[in-house]
Amino acid sequence: MDTLDVLESEAIFVIREAYAQTERPVMLFSGGKDSIVMAHLARKAFAPGKIPFPLMHIDTGHNFDETMSFRDRYMEEIGANLIVRKVQDSIDQGRVQEEEGVNPSRNGLQTTTLLDAIGEFKFDAAMGGARRDEEKARAKERFFSFRNQFGQWDPKNQRPELWNLYNGLKKPGEHMRVFPISNWTELDIWAYCKREEISLPELYFAHEREVVDRDGVLLANTEFNTLLDGEAYKKRLVRFRTIGDATCTGAVESDAKDIDMIIEEVASTRVTERGARADDKRSEAAMEDRKKKGYF
């Protein structure tokens, strides 16, 4: 077995364990490459049947158009049951308050929408596409990551995982976050997409786009972004290594127009894909602080 075979087998095992050990699992889906690979693995795990649990998208309302178009097309293609819950509804209901200032991010606001959705549907396991190589806070996650009755994560209160044994026991109101592709790297994801011929949003491939350089982050010209004094959009050949809220997800200059070129580019880079995420640069522990409150 090669590396991809081992990673695929491990991820499918974790997905099946999550399904077997819980009563109401859900798989989170953002339209990004990691969640697409997760959905692909779930299809393999339960073939020839359909995925036996719903997928859920927490929609910030600040998504790229290409992401939303791909999401709807892909869900129809695989015949999945997609649940969508919107951050805008949480704002309208007074559950959260929109950030002030230029280009307010809704990434942090997703936490409330997610936890409300988990409570609404009584999900006791939420599978996500986080990988340990993405960010140091995510490197602390176990495959089965315990969340208390408030949806909070305590990195010092996690269960041992020896010999591929996962403890899914929990009390009513508590739940698990499950991360089947924890051991994958960005390069593994791209190599797997090539091998499996997985289709992806065009945002991942080099294209000409208007962007503005703000503190080293190339923000795209979208209806959600506002220019500061002295700024101007310029056309550049760029692609996105990660897809999220358009107000904080930066592009990278690149001429990689196919997967082979992307694999070559990723293999030579020394900056993680989240290095272009403005929300992760707000503080040294920005991601960990969000995760403790219930973030993905």
CSV table of C-alpha atoms in Angstrom, one decimal:
chain,number,residue,atom,x,y,z
A,1,MET,CA,0.0,0.0,0.0
A,2,ASP,CA,1.3,3.5,-0.8
A,3,THR,CA,0.8,6.5,1.4
A,4,LEU,CA,-2.5,7.5,-0.2
A,5,ASP,CA,-3.9,4.0,0.3
A,6,VAL,CA,-3.0,4.1,4.0
A,7,LEU,CA,-4.5,7.6,4.5
A,8,GLU,CA,-7.6,6.6,2.6
A,9,SER,CA,-8.1,3.4,4.6
A,10,GLU,CA,-7.5,5.3,7.9
A,11,ALA,CA,-10.0,8.0,7.0
A,12,ILE,CA,-12.7,5.6,5.9
A,13,PHE,CA,-12.2,3.6,9.1
A,14,VAL,CA,-12.7,6.8,11.2
A,15,ILE,CA,-15.8,7.8,9.2
A,16,ARG,CA,-17.3,4.3,9.8
A,17,GLU,CA,-16.4,4.4,13.5
A,18,ALA,CA,-18.1,7.8,13.9
A,19,TYR,CA,-21.2,6.4,12.2
A,20,ALA,CA,-21.2,3.2,14.3
A,21,GLN,CA,-20.6,4.9,17.6
A,22,THR,CA,-23.1,7.8,17.4
A,23,GLU,CA,-26.8,8.1,16.8
A,24,ARG,CA,-27.1,11.3,14.7
A,25,PRO,CA,-23.8,12.2,12.9
A,26,VAL,CA,-23.4,15.0,10.3
A,27,MET,CA,-20.5,15.8,8.0
A,28,LEU,CA,-19.6,19.5,7.7
A,29,PHE,CA,-19.2,20.7,4.1
A,30,SER,CA,-17.8,24.1,3.0
A,31,GLY,CA,-17.2,23.5,-0.7
A,32,GLY,CA,-13.5,23.6,-0.1
A,33,LYS,CA,-11.0,20.8,-1.2
A,34,ASP,CA,-10.8,19.1,2.2
A,35,SER,CA,-14.6,18.8,2.6
A,36,ILE,CA,-14.9,17.6,-1.0
A,37,VAL,CA,-12.3,14.9,-0.3
A,38,MET,CA,-14.2,14.1,2.9
A,39,ALA,CA,-17.5,13.6,1.0
A,40,HIS,CA,-15.7,11.5,-1.6
A,41,LEU,CA,-14.3,9.3,1.2
A,42,ALA,CA,-17.8,9.0,2.8
A,43,ARG,CA,-19.2,7.8,-0.5
A,44,LYS,CA,-16.5,5.2,-0.7
A,45,ALA,CA,-17.1,4.2,2.9
A,46,PHE,CA,-20.7,3.3,2.3
A,47,ALA,CA,-20.7,2.3,-1.4
A,48,PRO,CA,-22.8,1.1,-3.2
A,49,GLY,CA,-25.3,2.9,-0.9
A,50,LYS,CA,-25.6,6.6,-0.5
A,51,ILE,CA,-24.0,8.6,2.4
A,52,PRO,CA,-26.2,7.6,5.3
A,53,PHE,CA,-26.0,10.9,7.1
A,54,PRO,CA,-26.6,14.5,6.1
A,55,LEU,CA,-24.0,17.1,5.1
A,56,MET,CA,-24.2,20.6,6.5
A,57,HIS,CA,-22.9,23.9,5.3
A,58,ILE,CA,-22.7,26.9,7.7
A,59,ASP,CA,-23.1,29.7,5.2
A,60,THR,CA,-21.4,32.9,6.2
A,61,GLY,CA,-23.1,34.9,3.4
A,62,HIS,CA,-19.6,36.1,2.3
A,63,ASN,CA,-18.8,33.1,0.1
A,64,PHE,CA,-17.3,33.3,-3.4
A,65,ASP,CA,-19.9,32.8,-6.1
A,66,GLU,CA,-17.8,29.9,-7.6
A,67,THR,CA,-17.9,28.1,-4.2
A,68,MET,CA,-21.7,28.2,-4.0
A,69,SER,CA,-22.2,27.2,-7.6
A,70,PHE,CA,-19.9,24.2,-7.1
A,71,ARG,CA,-21.6,23.2,-3.8
A,72,ASP,CA,-25.1,23.0,-5.4
A,73,ARG,CA,-23.8,21.2,-8.4
A,74,TYR,CA,-21.8,18.7,-6.4
A,75,MET,CA,-24.6,17.9,-4.0
A,76,GLU,CA,-27.0,17.2,-6.9
A,77,GLU,CA,-24.3,15.0,-8.5
A,78,ILE,CA,-23.7,12.8,-5.4
A,79,GLY,CA,-27.4,12.8,-4.3
A,80,ALA,CA,-26.5,14.0,-0.7
A,81,ASN,CA,-28.9,15.5,1.8
A,82,LEU,CA,-27.5,19.0,2.4
A,83,ILE,CA,-28.5,21.1,5.4
A,84,VAL,CA,-27.7,24.8,5.1
A,85,ARG,CA,-27.8,27.2,8.1
A,86,LYS,CA,-26.9,30.8,7.6
A,87,VAL,CA,-25.0,33.3,9.7
A,88,GLN,CA,-27.2,36.0,8.4
A,89,ASP,CA,-30.2,34.4,10.1
A,90,SER,CA,-28.2,34.3,13.4
A,91,ILE,CA,-27.6,38.1,12.9
A,92,ASP,CA,-31.2,38.8,12.1
A,93,GLN,CA,-32.3,36.9,15.2
A,94,GLY,CA,-30.0,38.8,17.4
A,95,ARG,CA,-27.9,35.7,18.3
A,96,VAL,CA,-24.7,37.4,17.1
A,97,GLN,CA,-23.6,40.9,16.1
A,98,GLU,CA,-21.9,41.8,12.9
A,99,GLU,CA,-18.4,43.1,13.3
A,100,GLU,CA,-17.8,46.8,12.8
A,101,GLY,CA,-15.2,48.3,10.5
A,102,VAL,CA,-14.1,47.6,7.0
A,103,ASN,CA,-14.5,44.1,5.7
A,104,PRO,CA,-16.0,42.6,8.8
A,105,SER,CA,-15.3,38.8,9.1
A,106,ARG,CA,-18.1,36.4,9.9
A,107,ASN,CA,-15.7,33.5,10.5
A,108,GLY,CA,-16.1,33.8,14.3
A,109,LEU,CA,-19.8,34.2,14.0
A,110,GLN,CA,-20.1,30.8,12.4
A,111,THR,CA,-19.6,29.2,15.8
A,112,THR,CA,-23.0,30.3,17.1
A,113,THR,CA,-24.8,29.2,13.9
A,114,LEU,CA,-23.0,25.8,14.1
A,115,LEU,CA,-23.8,25.2,17.7
A,116,ASP,CA,-27.4,26.2,17.2
A,117,ALA,CA,-27.7,23.8,14.2
A,118,ILE,CA,-26.1,21.0,16.3
A,119,GLY,CA,-28.7,21.6,19.0
A,120,GLU,CA,-31.6,21.9,16.5
A,121,PHE,CA,-30.9,18.6,14.9
A,122,LYS,CA,-29.5,16.9,18.0
A,123,PHE,CA,-26.3,15.9,16.2
A,124,ASP,CA,-24.0,14.0,18.5
A,125,ALA,CA,-21.0,13.9,16.1
A,126,ALA,CA,-19.9,16.5,13.5
A,127,MET,CA,-17.3,15.3,11.1
A,128,GLY,CA,-14.9,18.0,9.8
A,129,GLY,CA,-12.1,18.3,7.2
A,130,ALA,CA,-9.5,19.9,9.5
A,131,ARG,CA,-5.9,18.6,9.1
A,132,ARG,CA,-3.1,18.8,11.7
A,133,ASP,CA,-0.7,20.4,9.3
A,134,GLU,CA,-2.9,23.4,8.7
A,135,GLU,CA,-2.4,25.3,12.0
A,136,LYS,CA,-0.8,24.6,15.4
A,137,ALA,CA,-4.2,24.6,17.2
A,138,ARG,CA,-5.5,22.0,14.8
A,139,ALA,CA,-2.4,19.9,15.4
A,140,LYS,CA,-3.7,19.4,19.0
A,141,GLU,CA,-6.9,17.7,17.9
A,142,ARG,CA,-7.5,14.0,18.2
A,143,PHE,CA,-9.6,12.0,15.7
A,144,PHE,CA,-12.5,12.0,18.1
A,145,SER,CA,-12.4,15.5,19.7
A,146,PHE,CA,-14.7,15.8,22.7
A,147,ARG,CA,-17.0,18.8,23.1
A,148,ASN,CA,-18.9,19.6,26.3
A,149,GLN,CA,-22.6,20.6,26.7
A,150,PHE,CA,-21.7,24.1,25.6
A,151,GLY,CA,-19.9,22.9,22.5
A,152,GLN,CA,-16.6,24.0,23.9
A,153,TRP,CA,-13.2,22.4,23.3
A,154,ASP,CA,-10.6,21.9,26.1
A,155,PRO,CA,-7.3,20.9,24.5
A,156,LYS,CA,-6.1,19.6,27.9
A,157,ASN,CA,-9.1,17.4,28.4
A,158,GLN,CA,-9.0,15.0,25.5
A,159,ARG,CA,-9.1,11.2,25.4
A,160,PRO,CA,-6.2,8.9,24.6
A,161,GLU,CA,-6.4,7.2,21.2
A,162,LEU,CA,-4.3,4.0,21.4
A,163,TRP,CA,-4.2,1.3,18.8
A,164,ASN,CA,-6.9,3.0,16.7
A,165,LEU,CA,-9.4,2.7,19.5
A,166,TYR,CA,-11.8,5.7,19.7
A,167,ASN,CA,-13.9,6.6,22.7
A,168,GLY,CA,-17.2,8.1,21.5
A,169,LEU,CA,-18.9,7.9,24.9
A,170,LYS,CA,-20.7,11.1,25.9
A,171,LYS,CA,-23.5,12.4,28.1
A,172,PRO,CA,-26.7,14.0,26.7
A,173,GLY,CA,-26.0,17.4,25.2
A,174,GLU,CA,-22.3,16.7,24.7
A,175,HIS,CA,-21.0,15.8,21.2
A,176,MET,CA,-17.9,14.8,19.3
A,177,ARG,CA,-16.0,16.6,16.5
A,178,VAL,CA,-14.5,13.9,14.3
A,179,PHE,CA,-11.6,14.6,12.0
A,180,PRO,CA,-11.0,11.7,9.6
A,181,ILE,CA,-8.3,13.4,7.5
A,182,SER,CA,-6.2,14.6,10.5
A,183,ASN,CA,-3.0,13.0,9.3
A,184,TRP,CA,-3.3,14.2,5.7
A,185,THR,CA,-1.2,17.1,4.4
A,186,GLU,CA,-2.1,19.7,1.8
A,187,LEU,CA,0.1,17.8,-0.7
A,188,ASP,CA,-1.7,14.5,0.1
A,189,ILE,CA,-5.0,16.2,-0.6
A,190,TRP,CA,-3.9,17.3,-4.0
A,191,ALA,CA,-2.2,14.0,-4.9
A,192,TYR,CA,-5.4,12.2,-3.9
A,193,CYS,CA,-7.6,14.6,-5.9
A,194,LYS,CA,-5.4,13.8,-8.9
A,195,ARG,CA,-5.5,10.0,-8.4
A,196,GLU,CA,-9.3,10.0,-7.8
A,197,GLU,CA,-10.0,12.6,-10.5
A,198,ILE,CA,-12.0,14.7,-8.0
A,199,SER,CA,-13.5,17.9,-9.5
A,200,LEU,CA,-12.8,21.1,-7.6
A,201,PRO,CA,-14.0,24.8,-7.7
A,202,GLU,CA,-12.1,26.9,-10.3
A,203,LEU,CA,-10.9,29.2,-7.5
A,204,TYR,CA,-8.1,26.7,-6.7
A,205,PHE,CA,-6.6,27.2,-10.2
A,206,ALA,CA,-4.7,30.2,-11.5
A,207,HIS,CA,-6.9,32.8,-13.1
A,208,GLU,CA,-6.8,36.6,-13.6
A,209,ARG,CA,-8.6,38.5,-10.8
A,210,GLU,CA,-8.7,42.0,-9.3
A,211,VAL,CA,-7.1,41.9,-5.9
A,212,VAL,CA,-5.8,44.4,-3.4
A,213,ASP,CA,-2.7,43.8,-1.2
A,214,ARG,CA,-3.6,44.6,2.4
A,215,ASP,CA,-0.8,43.7,4.9
A,216,GLY,CA,0.4,40.9,2.7
A,217,VAL,CA,-3.0,39.4,2.1
A,218,LEU,CA,-4.4,39.6,-1.5
A,219,LEU,CA,-8.1,40.3,-1.0
A,220,ALA,CA,-10.4,39.8,-4.0
A,221,ASN,CA,-12.7,42.4,-5.5
A,222,THR,CA,-16.1,41.2,-4.2
A,223,GLU,CA,-19.2,42.9,-3.0
A,224,PHE,CA,-18.2,42.1,0.6
A,225,ASN,CA,-14.9,44.0,0.5
A,226,THR,CA,-14.3,47.7,0.8
A,227,LEU,CA,-11.1,49.6,-0.2
A,228,LEU,CA,-9.3,51.8,2.3
A,229,ASP,CA,-8.0,55.2,1.4
A,230,GLY,CA,-5.1,55.0,-1.1
A,231,GLU,CA,-5.9,51.4,-2.1
A,232,ALA,CA,-6.8,50.2,-5.6
A,233,TYR,CA,-7.6,46.9,-7.1
A,234,LYS,CA,-5.1,45.5,-9.6
A,235,LYS,CA,-5.4,42.5,-11.9
A,236,ARG,CA,-3.1,39.7,-11.0
A,237,LEU,CA,-2.7,36.0,-11.9
A,238,VAL,CA,-3.8,34.3,-8.7
A,239,ARG,CA,-5.3,31.2,-7.2
A,240,PHE,CA,-6.7,30.4,-3.7
A,241,ARG,CA,-5.1,27.7,-1.6
A,242,THR,CA,-8.0,27.7,0.8
A,243,ILE,CA,-11.6,28.8,0.3
A,244,GLY,CA,-13.5,30.7,3.0
A,245,ASP,CA,-15.0,34.0,3.9
A,246,ALA,CA,-14.1,36.4,1.0
A,247,THR,CA,-13.4,39.2,3.5
A,248,CYS,CA,-10.4,37.4,5.0
A,249,THR,CA,-9.3,34.7,2.6
A,250,GLY,CA,-6.4,35.8,0.6
A,251,ALA,CA,-5.2,34.7,-2.9
A,252,VAL,CA,-1.6,33.8,-3.8
A,253,GLU,CA,0.1,34.8,-7.0
A,254,SER,CA,0.4,31.7,-9.1
A,255,ASP,CA,0.4,30.4,-12.7
A,256,ALA,CA,-0.6,26.8,-11.6
A,257,LYS,CA,-3.5,26.1,-13.9
A,258,ASP,CA,-3.8,22.3,-13.3
A,259,ILE,CA,-3.3,19.8,-10.5
A,260,ASP,CA,0.2,18.8,-11.6
A,261,MET,CA,1.4,22.4,-11.4
A,262,ILE,CA,-0.3,22.9,-8.1
A,263,ILE,CA,1.4,19.8,-6.6
A,264,GLU,CA,4.8,21.1,-7.8
A,265,GLU,CA,4.0,24.5,-6.3
A,266,VAL,CA,2.8,23.1,-2.9
A,267,ALA,CA,5.8,20.8,-2.7
A,268,SER,CA,8.2,23.8,-2.8
A,269,THR,CA,6.4,26.2,-0.6
A,270,ARG,CA,7.3,26.9,3.1
A,271,VAL,CA,4.1,28.7,4.0
A,272,THR,CA,1.0,26.8,5.0
A,273,GLU,CA,-2.2,27.4,3.1
A,274,ARG,CA,-3.7,29.3,6.1
A,275,GLY,CA,-0.8,31.8,5.8
A,276,ALA,CA,-3.1,33.8,3.6
A,277,ARG,CA,-6.0,33.9,6.0
A,278,ALA,CA,-6.3,37.4,7.6
A,279,ASP,CA,-8.5,36.1,10.4
A,280,ASP,CA,-5.7,33.8,11.6
A,281,LYS,CA,-3.3,36.8,11.9
A,282,ARG,CA,-5.4,38.7,14.4
A,283,SER,CA,-3.5,37.1,17.3
A,284,GLU,CA,-0.9,34.3,17.9
A,285,ALA,CA,-3.7,32.1,19.3
A,286,ALA,CA,-6.6,33.3,17.1
A,287,MET,CA,-7.5,29.8,15.9
A,288,GLU,CA,-7.2,28.2,19.3
A,289,ASP,CA,-9.4,30.9,20.9
A,290,ARG,CA,-12.1,30.3,18.3
A,291,LYS,CA,-11.9,26.5,18.7
A,292,LYS,CA,-12.3,26.7,22.4
A,293,LYS,CA,-15.6,28.5,21.9
A,294,GLY,CA,-16.9,25.8,19.5
A,295,TYR,CA,-15.3,26.7,16.1
A,296,PHE,CA,-14.7,23.9,13.6
